[in-house]
XYZ file of N, CA and C in Angstrom:
582
model
N 59.274 139.564 -48.330
C 57.918 139.048 -48.103
C 57.978 138.008 -46.989
N 57.199 138.235 -45.954
C 57.235 137.359 -44.787
C 55.962 136.529 -44.614
N 55.265 136.317 -45.744
C 54.037 135.517 -45.686
C 54.255 134.180 -46.397
N 53.752 133.128 -45.780
C 53.905 131.776 -46.329
C 52.571 131.046 -46.306
N 52.405 130.162 -47.277
C 51.202 129.343 -47.390
C 51.637 127.880 -47.353
N 51.068 127.122 -46.444
C 51.377 125.691 -46.346
C 50.068 124.925 -46.531
N 50.020 124.122 -47.586
C 48.793 123.400 -47.923
C 49.010 121.907 -47.750
N 48.218 121.311 -46.887
C 48.252 119.858 -46.719
C 47.206 119.253 -47.629
N 47.582 118.260 -48.406
C 46.604 117.630 -49.293
C 45.917 116.470 -48.581
N 44.653 116.276 -48.935
C 43.862 115.202 -48.341
C 42.444 115.279 -48.849
N 41.599 114.431 -48.295
C 40.174 114.429 -48.626
C 39.377 114.809 -47.392
N 38.350 115.659 -47.554
C 37.517 116.013 -46.405
C 36.619 114.841 -46.015
N 36.194 114.825 -44.769
C 35.253 113.787 -44.321
C 35.896 112.810 -43.347
N 35.093 112.395 -42.379
C 35.560 111.492 -41.314
C 36.139 110.190 -41.850
N 35.551 109.666 -42.942
C 35.988 108.357 -43.450
C 37.419 108.374 -43.974
N 37.936 109.576 -44.283
C 39.307 109.686 -44.806
C 40.311 110.150 -43.751
N 39.812 110.544 -42.600
C 40.611 111.227 -41.590
C 41.937 110.542 -41.255
N 41.911 109.234 -41.041
C 43.112 108.522 -40.592
C 43.782 107.704 -41.693
N 43.511 108.047 -42.941
C 44.077 107.276 -44.046
C 45.454 107.816 -44.447
N 46.203 106.972 -45.141
C 47.537 107.379 -45.613
C 47.446 108.588 -46.548
N 46.403 108.622 -47.365
C 46.243 109.696 -48.348
C 46.100 111.062 -47.673
N 45.681 111.060 -46.406
C 45.421 112.307 -45.687
C 46.581 112.736 -44.796
N 47.771 112.230 -45.083
C 48.913 112.555 -44.227
C 49.203 114.060 -44.216
N 48.879 114.764 -45.297
C 49.055 116.223 -45.329
C 48.177 116.915 -44.295
N 46.912 116.500 -44.200
C 45.994 117.042 -43.185
C 46.504 116.685 -41.791
N 46.910 115.422 -41.617
C 47.332 114.937 -40.300
C 48.536 115.716 -39.789
N 49.490 115.992 -40.686
C 50.677 116.750 -40.287
C 50.305 118.166 -39.851
N 49.444 118.833 -40.614
C 49.072 120.203 -40.246
C 48.280 120.240 -38.938
N 47.451 119.233 -38.707
C 46.737 119.138 -37.422
C 47.740 119.015 -36.274
N 48.743 118.187 -36.487
C 49.775 117.950 -35.473
C 50.526 119.248 -35.168
N 50.934 119.943 -36.215
C 51.676 121.206 -36.079
C 50.822 122.238 -35.342
N 49.572 122.405 -35.785
C 48.675 123.397 -35.175
C 48.477 123.108 -33.687
N 48.323 121.828 -33.357
C 48.132 121.444 -31.955
C 49.385 121.785 -31.138
N 50.553 121.551 -31.706
C 51.825 121.834 -31.008
C 51.959 123.298 -30.640
N 51.521 124.171 -31.548
C 51.652 125.617 -31.289
C 50.347 126.226 -30.752
N 49.402 125.334 -30.409
C 48.113 125.737 -29.827
C 47.356 126.748 -30.698
N 47.349 126.465 -31.990
C 46.603 127.313 -32.938
C 45.313 126.580 -33.307
N 44.288 127.336 -33.666
C 43.011 126.688 -33.972
C 42.608 126.890 -35.431
N 41.760 125.986 -35.891
C 41.269 125.996 -37.271
C 39.931 126.702 -37.346
N 39.671 127.334 -38.487
C 38.338 127.902 -38.722
C 37.932 127.601 -40.163
N 36.633 127.501 -40.368
C 36.119 127.252 -41.713
C 36.331 128.485 -42.574
N 36.746 128.284 -43.810
C 36.964 129.412 -44.713
C 36.686 128.928 -46.130
N 36.922 129.782 -47.102
C 36.675 129.435 -48.496
C 37.577 128.274 -48.913
N 37.007 127.261 -49.527
C 37.739 126.092 -50.022
C 38.466 125.303 -48.932
N 37.975 125.352 -47.687
C 38.575 124.478 -46.689
C 38.699 125.079 -45.309
N 39.590 124.479 -44.511
C 39.853 124.943 -43.153
C 41.175 125.711 -43.157
N 41.220 126.755 -42.335
C 42.380 127.661 -42.310
C 42.873 127.824 -40.878
N 44.181 127.938 -40.756
C 44.804 128.163 -39.461
C 45.963 129.139 -39.683
N 46.039 130.199 -38.901
C 47.104 131.199 -39.062
C 48.015 131.198 -37.841
N 49.322 131.159 -38.097
C 50.265 131.256 -36.992
C 51.341 132.279 -37.343
N 51.915 132.851 -36.295
C 53.016 133.796 -36.480
C 54.221 133.269 -35.727
N 55.377 133.213 -36.413
C 56.607 132.748 -35.787
C 57.747 133.665 -36.219
N 58.387 134.305 -35.239
C 59.548 135.176 -35.487
C 59.337 136.135 -36.657
N 58.209 136.848 -36.642
C 57.943 137.851 -37.664
C 57.420 137.311 -38.986
N 57.233 136.007 -39.079
C 56.690 135.402 -40.292
C 55.229 134.998 -40.056
N 54.395 135.210 -41.071
C 52.996 134.768 -41.014
C 52.866 133.506 -41.854
N 52.313 132.471 -41.254
C 52.112 131.218 -41.978
C 50.623 130.886 -41.956
N 50.063 130.646 -43.125
C 48.673 130.209 -43.229
C 48.667 128.749 -43.644
N 48.048 127.917 -42.810
C 47.832 126.505 -43.143
C 46.452 126.372 -43.771
N 46.368 125.575 -44.822
C 45.075 125.298 -45.451
C 44.910 123.794 -45.625
N 43.718 123.299 -45.228
C 43.320 121.921 -45.535
C 42.136 122.040 -46.510
N 42.384 121.870 -47.816
C 41.305 122.078 -48.795
C 40.145 121.104 -48.614
N 38.945 121.590 -48.917
C 37.768 120.708 -48.868
C 37.314 120.329 -50.281
N 38.228 120.469 -51.236
C 37.893 120.248 -52.650
C 38.108 118.801 -53.099
N 38.526 117.937 -52.195
C 38.995 116.585 -52.511
C 40.339 116.692 -53.211
N 41.156 115.684 -52.934
C 42.552 115.648 -53.380
C 42.729 116.015 -54.855
N 41.924 115.388 -55.724
C 42.151 115.527 -57.167
C 41.757 116.888 -57.727
N 41.172 117.747 -56.888
C 40.803 119.101 -57.321
C 41.453 120.166 -56.441
N 42.592 119.816 -55.855
C 43.272 120.710 -54.909
C 43.694 122.038 -55.527
N 43.900 122.070 -56.840
C 44.377 123.280 -57.515
C 43.486 124.484 -57.289
N 42.185 124.259 -57.214
C 41.228 125.353 -57.029
C 41.507 126.092 -55.711
N 41.730 125.307 -54.642
C 42.012 125.906 -53.330
C 43.372 126.599 -53.332
N 44.385 125.953 -53.926
C 45.727 126.541 -53.955
C 45.697 127.873 -54.690
N 45.057 127.897 -55.849
C 44.986 129.139 -56.640
C 44.263 130.244 -55.873
N 43.153 129.890 -55.252
C 42.368 130.881 -54.505
C 43.222 131.526 -53.410
N 43.923 130.691 -52.615
C 44.676 131.230 -51.479
C 45.941 131.963 -51.911
N 46.587 131.515 -52.966
C 47.736 132.259 -53.496
C 47.314 133.673 -53.877
N 46.177 133.765 -54.559
C 45.667 135.062 -55.028
C 45.197 135.914 -53.858
N 44.406 135.330 -52.982
C 43.825 136.087 -51.864
C 44.906 136.648 -50.936
N 45.918 135.857 -50.647
C 46.946 136.280 -49.691
C 48.150 136.957 -50.366
N 48.114 137.040 -51.712
C 49.225 137.639 -52.478
C 50.557 136.968 -52.126
N 50.570 135.656 -52.252
C 51.769 134.876 -51.930
C 52.336 134.283 -53.215
N 53.643 134.366 -53.349
C 54.326 133.782 -54.506
C 54.358 132.258 -54.369
N 54.306 131.520 -55.500
C 54.408 130.063 -55.419
C 55.654 129.585 -54.658
N 56.754 130.355 -54.722
C 57.984 129.955 -54.032
C 57.850 130.020 -52.513
N 56.833 130.748 -52.037
C 56.572 130.845 -50.593
C 55.419 129.923 -50.187
N 55.147 128.957 -51.041
C 54.069 128.000 -50.803
C 54.678 126.616 -50.657
N 54.198 125.852 -49.691
C 54.673 124.481 -49.520
C 53.463 123.553 -49.564
N 53.494 122.592 -50.486
C 52.411 121.613 -50.603
C 52.894 120.298 -49.983
N 52.089 119.744 -49.091
C 52.462 118.509 -48.384
C 51.559 117.378 -48.859
N 52.166 116.262 -49.239
C 51.394 115.161 -49.818
C 51.982 113.803 -49.471
N 51.191 112.778 -49.687
C 51.634 111.392 -49.529
C 52.328 110.947 -50.815
N 53.268 110.003 -50.688
C 53.949 109.485 -51.875
C 54.215 107.993 -51.694
N 53.597 107.182 -52.562
C 53.804 105.736 -52.425
C 55.031 105.254 -53.187
N 55.723 106.168 -53.860
C 56.969 105.795 -54.544
C 58.179 105.808 -53.617
N 57.988 106.305 -52.396
C 59.081 106.264 -51.418
C 58.594 105.572 -50.151
N 59.526 104.938 -49.462
C 59.176 104.118 -48.299
C 58.587 104.915 -47.153
N 57.806 104.227 -46.333
C 57.242 104.858 -45.140
C 58.384 105.381 -44.271
N 58.223 106.612 -43.818
C 59.229 107.191 -42.946
C 60.327 107.929 -43.680
N 60.222 108.036 -44.994
C 61.203 108.785 -45.781
C 60.557 110.094 -46.229
N 61.334 111.171 -46.212
C 60.822 112.486 -46.591
C 61.608 113.026 -47.777
N 60.915 113.728 -48.670
C 61.571 114.362 -49.818
C 61.007 115.759 -50.001
N 61.868 116.750 -49.854
C 61.444 118.127 -50.136
C 62.134 118.570 -51.422
N 61.365 119.217 -52.300
C 61.894 119.714 -53.572
C 61.408 121.148 -53.798
N 62.205 121.903 -54.569
C 61.814 123.286 -54.918
C 60.722 123.298 -55.979
N 60.728 122.276 -56.837
C 59.794 122.220 -57.970
C 59.846 120.809 -58.530
N 59.216 120.584 -59.662
C 59.301 119.264 -60.291
C 57.989 118.797 -60.874
N 57.993 117.545 -61.312
C 56.804 116.981 -61.962
C 55.789 116.556 -60.901
N 54.621 116.120 -61.360
C 53.597 115.662 -60.420
C 53.874 114.241 -59.927
N 54.792 113.530 -60.583
C 55.152 112.178 -60.144
C 53.983 111.217 -60.117
N 52.954 111.504 -60.947
C 51.790 110.624 -60.980
C 50.788 110.883 -59.866
N 51.012 111.923 -59.072
C 50.102 112.244 -57.961
C 49.015 113.181 -58.481
N 47.756 112.748 -58.393
C 46.653 113.523 -58.979
C 46.445 114.884 -58.325
N 46.746 114.989 -57.034
C 46.629 116.289 -56.365
C 47.607 117.294 -56.945
N 48.879 116.873 -57.094
C 49.892 117.768 -57.671
C 49.569 118.091 -59.122
N 49.105 117.084 -59.833
C 48.767 117.267 -61.254
C 47.730 118.384 -61.408
N 46.700 118.341 -60.583
C 45.649 119.345 -60.646
C 46.164 120.730 -60.244
N 47.036 120.776 -59.234
C 47.613 122.061 -58.821
C 48.406 122.666 -59.979
N 49.261 121.853 -60.607
C 50.101 122.366 -61.688
C 49.283 122.816 -62.891
N 48.225 122.082 -63.192
C 47.347 122.494 -64.302
C 46.634 123.806 -63.968
N 46.252 123.976 -62.712
C 45.462 125.145 -62.315
C 46.313 126.394 -62.160
N 47.467 126.281 -61.488
C 48.268 127.494 -61.269
C 49.312 127.700 -62.368
N 49.362 126.757 -63.325
C 50.205 126.913 -64.521
C 51.702 127.037 -64.227
N 52.162 126.334 -63.184
C 53.604 126.299 -62.926
C 53.939 125.055 -62.110
N 55.184 124.583 -62.291
C 55.705 123.475 -61.479
C 56.655 124.023 -60.420
N 56.824 125.358 -60.425
C 57.803 125.995 -59.545
C 57.201 126.378 -58.199
N 56.919 125.381 -57.397
C 56.502 125.624 -56.017
C 57.048 124.455 -55.191
N 57.496 124.721 -53.970
C 58.042 123.658 -53.134
C 56.979 122.639 -52.722
N 57.454 121.398 -52.567
C 56.560 120.351 -52.090
C 57.308 119.436 -51.135
N 56.592 118.922 -50.159
C 57.151 117.960 -49.205
C 56.378 116.657 -49.375
N 57.095 115.636 -49.853
C 56.497 114.313 -50.041
C 56.784 113.461 -48.811
N 55.743 112.889 -48.263
C 55.882 111.996 -47.111
C 55.660 110.571 -47.606
N 56.684 109.749 -47.492
C 56.598 108.382 -47.998
C 55.593 107.536 -47.221
N 54.728 106.849 -47.963
C 53.771 105.940 -47.321
C 54.060 104.488 -47.712
N 55.093 104.285 -48.561
C 55.436 102.924 -48.983
C 54.458 102.402 -50.015
N 54.690 101.172 -50.472
C 53.812 100.582 -51.498
C 53.600 99.091 -51.228
N 53.242 98.821 -49.984
C 53.073 97.446 -49.529
C 51.661 96.933 -49.855
N 51.377 96.846 -51.158
C 50.048 96.369 -51.563
C 50.182 95.426 -52.754
N 49.163 94.566 -52.908
C 49.163 93.626 -54.033
C 48.694 94.345 -55.285
N 49.053 93.780 -56.428
C 48.669 94.356 -57.719
C 47.164 94.615 -57.758
N 46.802 95.823 -58.210
C 45.387 96.184 -58.321
C 44.773 96.692 -57.023
N 45.558 96.732 -55.949
C 45.014 97.144 -54.639
C 45.530 98.514 -54.191
N 46.045 99.283 -55.133
C 46.645 100.576 -54.800
C 45.654 101.519 -54.107
N 44.452 101.625 -54.642
C 43.463 102.555 -54.079
C 43.127 102.161 -52.647
N 42.931 100.855 -52.413
C 42.620 100.375 -51.053
C 43.750 100.726 -50.092
N 44.985 100.610 -50.572
C 46.145 100.884 -49.728
C 46.233 102.374 -49.388
N 46.153 103.201 -50.415
C 46.277 104.648 -50.223
C 45.143 105.178 -49.343
N 43.938 104.651 -49.558
C 42.788 105.104 -48.770
C 42.580 104.254 -47.520
N 43.550 103.381 -47.232
C 43.488 102.563 -46.014
C 44.102 103.317 -44.841
N 43.806 102.827 -43.642
C 44.349 103.459 -42.436
C 45.756 102.944 -42.154
N 46.500 103.711 -41.388
C 47.859 103.331 -41.007
C 47.851 102.017 -40.228
N 48.878 101.196 -40.447
C 49.054 99.990 -39.625
C 49.475 100.446 -38.227
N 49.183 99.625 -37.193
C 49.546 100.028 -35.823
C 51.029 100.382 -35.676
N 51.922 99.623 -36.331
C 53.359 99.903 -36.195
C 53.745 101.210 -36.892
N 52.989 101.594 -37.943
C 53.235 102.885 -38.596
C 52.717 104.020 -37.711
N 51.531 103.790 -37.154
C 50.883 104.807 -36.331
C 51.787 105.265 -35.185
N 52.481 104.298 -34.573
C 53.318 104.661 -33.408
C 54.521 105.510 -33.814
N 54.894 105.477 -35.096
C 56.035 106.265 -35.572
C 55.642 107.622 -36.153
N 54.342 107.861 -36.280
C 53.912 109.101 -36.947
C 54.377 110.356 -36.209
N 54.368 110.334 -34.874
C 54.779 111.537 -34.133
C 56.240 111.885 -34.396
N 57.109 110.859 -34.494
C 58.525 111.100 -34.799
C 58.633 111.742 -36.184
N 57.881 111.172 -37.116
C 57.871 111.671 -38.491
C 57.355 113.112 -38.537
N 56.247 113.363 -37.841
C 55.644 114.691 -37.849
C 56.522 115.723 -37.139
N 57.266 115.303 -36.108
C 58.208 116.230 -35.462
C 59.265 116.680 -36.467
N 59.788 115.720 -37.242
C 60.798 116.048 -38.254
C 60.221 116.988 -39.306
N 59.000 116.719 -39.751
C 58.342 117.570 -40.756
C 58.091 118.977 -40.218
N 57.645 119.058 -38.963
C 57.378 120.355 -38.330
C 58.648 121.202 -38.299
N 59.760 120.569 -37.893
C 61.049 121.272 -37.885
C 61.429 121.721 -39.297
N 61.175 120.852 -40.274
C 61.486 121.175 -41.670
C 60.670 122.350 -42.195
N 59.398 122.396 -41.822
C 58.534 123.512 -42.248
C 59.035 124.812 -41.621
N 59.400 124.762 -40.346
C 59.922 125.958 -39.678
C 61.210 126.429 -40.350
N 62.072 125.488 -40.715
C 63.324 125.845 -41.403
C 63.015 126.480 -42.754
N 62.049 125.905 -43.482
C 61.638 126.457 -44.781
C 61.222 127.927 -44.635
N 60.417 128.202 -43.612
C 59.887 129.549 -43.407
C 60.963 130.508 -42.880
N 61.794 130.037 -41.960
C 62.738 130.937 -41.288
C 64.104 131.030 -41.970
N 64.523 129.952 -42.672
C 65.886 129.942 -43.213
C 65.950 129.630 -44.706
N 64.810 129.266 -45.304
C 64.788 129.033 -46.751
C 64.740 127.563 -47.147
N 64.375 127.362 -48.394
C 64.142 126.014 -48.936
C 65.419 125.168 -48.946
N 66.570 125.758 -49.255
C 67.802 124.955 -49.351
C 68.150 124.305 -48.016
N 68.074 125.091 -46.949
C 68.378 124.533 -45.622
C 67.344 123.476 -45.236
N 66.088 123.739 -45.568
C 65.028 122.766 -45.233
C 65.234 121.465 -46.002
N 65.638 121.563 -47.262
C 65.898 120.367 -48.059
C 67.057 119.564 -47.466
N 68.135 120.250 -47.081
C 69.274 119.563 -46.464
C 68.856 118.831 -45.194
N 67.978 119.465 -44.452
C 67.525 118.898 -43.180
C 66.630 117.674 -43.389
N 65.677 117.780 -44.318
C 64.659 116.729 -44.450
C 65.051 115.605 -45.395
N 65.797 115.917 -46.446
C 66.061 114.882 -47.450
C 66.996 113.785 -46.955
N 67.660 114.038 -45.838
C 68.495 112.988 -45.260
C 67.763 112.181 -44.203
N 66.517 112.578 -43.908
C 65.778 111.924 -42.828
C 65.240 110.562 -43.268
N 65.407 109.576 -42.429
C 64.794 108.274 -42.681
C 64.460 107.609 -41.354
N 63.255 107.146 -41.252
C 62.790 106.477 -40.041
C 63.635 105.239 -39.750
N 64.097 104.570 -40.816
C 64.889 103.345 -40.662
C 66.125 103.586 -39.793
N 66.724 104.772 -39.947
C 67.935 105.068 -39.206
C 67.665 105.328 -37.729
N 66.395 105.588 -37.397
C 66.060 105.859 -35.999
C 65.691 104.583 -35.235
N 65.485 103.488 -35.984
C 65.039 102.232 -35.345
C 66.166 101.589 -34.559
């Protein structure tokens, strides 16, 4: 099977566009721009299709809001006849530092409401996910403001380096498999590049 589904998690709407919570959308926009692919409106969000070395990859940015992402994931898995193992969900993670990446084959939702909804909807934890660390530099009780806040200028300037690494990791996932992609991305840290 040479079809893959890559879903970036985020919230639709201009007010969320540049927030940490929307890093999944931002990464897919970056990737699509690099390969000069365009987005079109479709069921449950925006869709972009690319072909690389005989593989078909469909990017989806759901318009269901983060906490209801499962509806979009289920719809596209069914419509495109793609196995969960050929699906990659990209999300923000405040449990890991900014500039750190974690790719896993499966696992728990880790307290992330988007993943929680996906797992409840598709009834499995067995799908790959790429967590992009956003750090947790907020005061007690200010988590929502932080997650829905915009990137700091010093973070913003590093996003392209981060997104280049993620783009390479996604290509490795599609062309060489999850194990190689995990080896490539799980050792990545922005701190080491400074």
